[in-house]
PDB file of C-alpha atoms in Angstrom:
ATOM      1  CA  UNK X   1       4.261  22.994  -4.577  1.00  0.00           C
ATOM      2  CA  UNK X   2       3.515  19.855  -3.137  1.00  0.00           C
ATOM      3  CA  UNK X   3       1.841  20.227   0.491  1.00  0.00           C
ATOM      4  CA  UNK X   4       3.277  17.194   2.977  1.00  0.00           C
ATOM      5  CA  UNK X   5       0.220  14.638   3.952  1.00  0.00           C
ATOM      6  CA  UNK X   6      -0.543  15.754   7.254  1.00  0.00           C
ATOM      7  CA  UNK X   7      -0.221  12.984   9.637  1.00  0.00           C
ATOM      8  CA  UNK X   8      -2.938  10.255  10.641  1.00  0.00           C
ATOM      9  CA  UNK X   9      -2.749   8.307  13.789  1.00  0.00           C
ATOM     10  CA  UNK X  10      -2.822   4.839  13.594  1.00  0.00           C
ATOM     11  CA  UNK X  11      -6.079   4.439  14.813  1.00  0.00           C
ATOM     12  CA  UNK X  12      -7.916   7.367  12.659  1.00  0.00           C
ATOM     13  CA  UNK X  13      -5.932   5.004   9.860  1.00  0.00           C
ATOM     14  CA  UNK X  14      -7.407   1.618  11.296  1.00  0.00           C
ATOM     15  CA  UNK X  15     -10.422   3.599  10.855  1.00  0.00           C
ATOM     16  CA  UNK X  16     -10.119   4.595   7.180  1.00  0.00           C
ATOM     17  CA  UNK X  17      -9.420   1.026   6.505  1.00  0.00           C
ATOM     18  CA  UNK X  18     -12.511  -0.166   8.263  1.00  0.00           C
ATOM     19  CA  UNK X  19     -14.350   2.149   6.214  1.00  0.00           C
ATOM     20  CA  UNK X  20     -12.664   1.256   3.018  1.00  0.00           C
ATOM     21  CA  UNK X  21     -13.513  -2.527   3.945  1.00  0.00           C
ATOM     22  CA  UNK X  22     -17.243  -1.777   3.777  1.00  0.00           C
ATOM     23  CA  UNK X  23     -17.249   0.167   1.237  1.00  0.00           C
ATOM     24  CA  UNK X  24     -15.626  -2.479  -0.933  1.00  0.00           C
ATOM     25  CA  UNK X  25     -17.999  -5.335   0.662  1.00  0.00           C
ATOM     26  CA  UNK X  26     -20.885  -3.401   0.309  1.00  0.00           C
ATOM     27  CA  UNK X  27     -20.772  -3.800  -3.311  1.00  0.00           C
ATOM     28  CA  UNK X  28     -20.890  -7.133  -5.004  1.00  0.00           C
ATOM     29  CA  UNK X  29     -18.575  -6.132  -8.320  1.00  0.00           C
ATOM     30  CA  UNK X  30     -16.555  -4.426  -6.271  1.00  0.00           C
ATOM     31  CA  UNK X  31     -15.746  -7.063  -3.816  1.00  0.00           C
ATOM     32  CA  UNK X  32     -15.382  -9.899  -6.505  1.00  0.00           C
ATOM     33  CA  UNK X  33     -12.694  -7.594  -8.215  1.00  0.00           C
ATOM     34  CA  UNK X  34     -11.133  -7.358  -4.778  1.00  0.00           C
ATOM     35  CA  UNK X  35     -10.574 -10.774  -4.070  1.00  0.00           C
ATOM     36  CA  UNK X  36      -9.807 -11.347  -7.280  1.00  0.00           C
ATOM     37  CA  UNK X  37      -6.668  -8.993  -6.915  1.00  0.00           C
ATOM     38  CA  UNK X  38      -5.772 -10.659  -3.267  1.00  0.00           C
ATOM     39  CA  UNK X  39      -6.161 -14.131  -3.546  1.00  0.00           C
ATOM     40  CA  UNK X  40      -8.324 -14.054  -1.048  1.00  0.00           C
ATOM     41  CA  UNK X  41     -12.069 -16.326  -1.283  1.00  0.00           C
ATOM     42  CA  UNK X  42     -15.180 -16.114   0.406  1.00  0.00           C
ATOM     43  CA  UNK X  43     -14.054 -18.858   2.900  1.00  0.00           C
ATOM     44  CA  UNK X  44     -10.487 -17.249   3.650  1.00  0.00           C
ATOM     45  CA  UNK X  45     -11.285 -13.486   4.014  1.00  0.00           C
ATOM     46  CA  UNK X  46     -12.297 -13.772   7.868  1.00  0.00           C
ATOM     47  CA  UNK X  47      -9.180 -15.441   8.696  1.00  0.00           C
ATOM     48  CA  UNK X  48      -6.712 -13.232   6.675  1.00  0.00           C
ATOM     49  CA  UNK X  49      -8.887  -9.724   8.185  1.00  0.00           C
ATOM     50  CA  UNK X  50      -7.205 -11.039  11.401  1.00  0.00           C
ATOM     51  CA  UNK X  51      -4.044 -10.588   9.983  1.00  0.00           C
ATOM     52  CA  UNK X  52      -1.481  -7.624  11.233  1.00  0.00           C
ATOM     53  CA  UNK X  53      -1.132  -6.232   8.249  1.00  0.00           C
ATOM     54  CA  UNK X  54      -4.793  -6.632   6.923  1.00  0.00           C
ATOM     55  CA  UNK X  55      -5.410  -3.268   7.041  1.00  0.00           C
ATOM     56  CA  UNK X  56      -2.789  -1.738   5.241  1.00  0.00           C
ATOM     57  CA  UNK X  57      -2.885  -4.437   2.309  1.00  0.00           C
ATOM     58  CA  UNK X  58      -6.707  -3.133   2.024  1.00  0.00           C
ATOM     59  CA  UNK X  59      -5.442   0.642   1.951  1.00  0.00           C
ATOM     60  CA  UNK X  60      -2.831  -0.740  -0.590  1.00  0.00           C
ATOM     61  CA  UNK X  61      -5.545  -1.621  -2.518  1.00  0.00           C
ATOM     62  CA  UNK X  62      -7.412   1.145  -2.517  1.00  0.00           C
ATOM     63  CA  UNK X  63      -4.976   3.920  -3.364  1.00  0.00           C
ATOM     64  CA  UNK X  64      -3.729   1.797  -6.297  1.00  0.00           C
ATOM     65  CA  UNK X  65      -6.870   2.492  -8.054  1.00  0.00           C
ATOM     66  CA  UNK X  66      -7.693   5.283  -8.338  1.00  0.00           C
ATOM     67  CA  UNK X  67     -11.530   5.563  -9.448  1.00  0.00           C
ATOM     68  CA  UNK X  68     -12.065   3.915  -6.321  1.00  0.00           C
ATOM     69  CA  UNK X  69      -9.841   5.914  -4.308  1.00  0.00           C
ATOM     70  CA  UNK X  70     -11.615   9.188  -5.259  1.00  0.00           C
ATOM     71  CA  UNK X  71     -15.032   6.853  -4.903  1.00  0.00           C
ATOM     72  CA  UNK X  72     -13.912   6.159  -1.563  1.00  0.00           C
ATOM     73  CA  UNK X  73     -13.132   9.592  -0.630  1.00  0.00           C
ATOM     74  CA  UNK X  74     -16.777  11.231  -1.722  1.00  0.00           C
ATOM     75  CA  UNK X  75     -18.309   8.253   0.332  1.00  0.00           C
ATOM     76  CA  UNK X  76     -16.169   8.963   2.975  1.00  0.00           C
ATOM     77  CA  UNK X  77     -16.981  12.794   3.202  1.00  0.00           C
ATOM     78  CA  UNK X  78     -12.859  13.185   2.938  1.00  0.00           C
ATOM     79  CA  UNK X  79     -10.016  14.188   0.667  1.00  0.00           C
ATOM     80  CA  UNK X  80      -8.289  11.304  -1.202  1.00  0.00           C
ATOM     81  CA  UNK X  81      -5.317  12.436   0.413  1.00  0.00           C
ATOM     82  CA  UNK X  82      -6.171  11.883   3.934  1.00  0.00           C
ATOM     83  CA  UNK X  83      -7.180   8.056   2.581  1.00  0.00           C
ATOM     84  CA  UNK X  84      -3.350   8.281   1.532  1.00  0.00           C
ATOM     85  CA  UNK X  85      -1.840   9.698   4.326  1.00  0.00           C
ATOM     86  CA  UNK X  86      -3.839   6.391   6.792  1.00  0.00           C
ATOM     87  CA  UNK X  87      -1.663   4.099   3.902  1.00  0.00           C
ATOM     88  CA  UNK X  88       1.360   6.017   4.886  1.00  0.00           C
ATOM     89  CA  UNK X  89       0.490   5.260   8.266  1.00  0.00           C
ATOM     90  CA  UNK X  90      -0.174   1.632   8.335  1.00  0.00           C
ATOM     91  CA  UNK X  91       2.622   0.933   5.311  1.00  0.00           C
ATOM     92  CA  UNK X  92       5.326   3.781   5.642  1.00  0.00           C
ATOM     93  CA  UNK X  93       7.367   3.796   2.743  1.00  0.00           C
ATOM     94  CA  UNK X  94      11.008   2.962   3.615  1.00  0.00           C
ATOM     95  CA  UNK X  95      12.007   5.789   1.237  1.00  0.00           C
ATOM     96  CA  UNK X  96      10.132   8.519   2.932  1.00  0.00           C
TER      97      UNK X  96
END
């Protein structure tokens, strides 16, 4: 039976995300694969964490791998599905 994600506030998500942003920083493979995947650079990365929607594209990237989500989770001290449920949160699916 699947169990609905309980629901994160938007600032426990902002949260998450800040805490999936160092994670991935603190890490230099890690970080190179990241901006890699975005597009983003050294030198554009500051401007772009500005951005509205910043947070969820890093959550985004997160849950869509999944070694790192459940690496994420155990360095968080939380289930991968509360990491999911602060995606939901920042990016709602229109289909949901």
């Amino acid at each position: 039976m699947n169990t609905p994600l309980k629901r994160v506030t938007r600032e426990e998500a902002e949260n998450v995300a800040v805490g999936a942003f160092a994670f991935i920083t603190s890490d230099e493979e890690r970080l190179g694969r990241f901006l890699a995947v975005s597009g983003l650079g050294p030198d554009t990365i500051r401007s772009a964490a500005s951005s509205p929607g910043f947070f969820a594209g890093i959550l985004d990237y997160v849950v869509s791998d999944e070694p790192l989500l459940i690496a994420l989770a155990k360095e968080m001290n939380t289930k991968p599905e509360h990491i999911m449920g602060a995606r939901w949160t920042l990016s709602p699916s229109e289909f949901e």
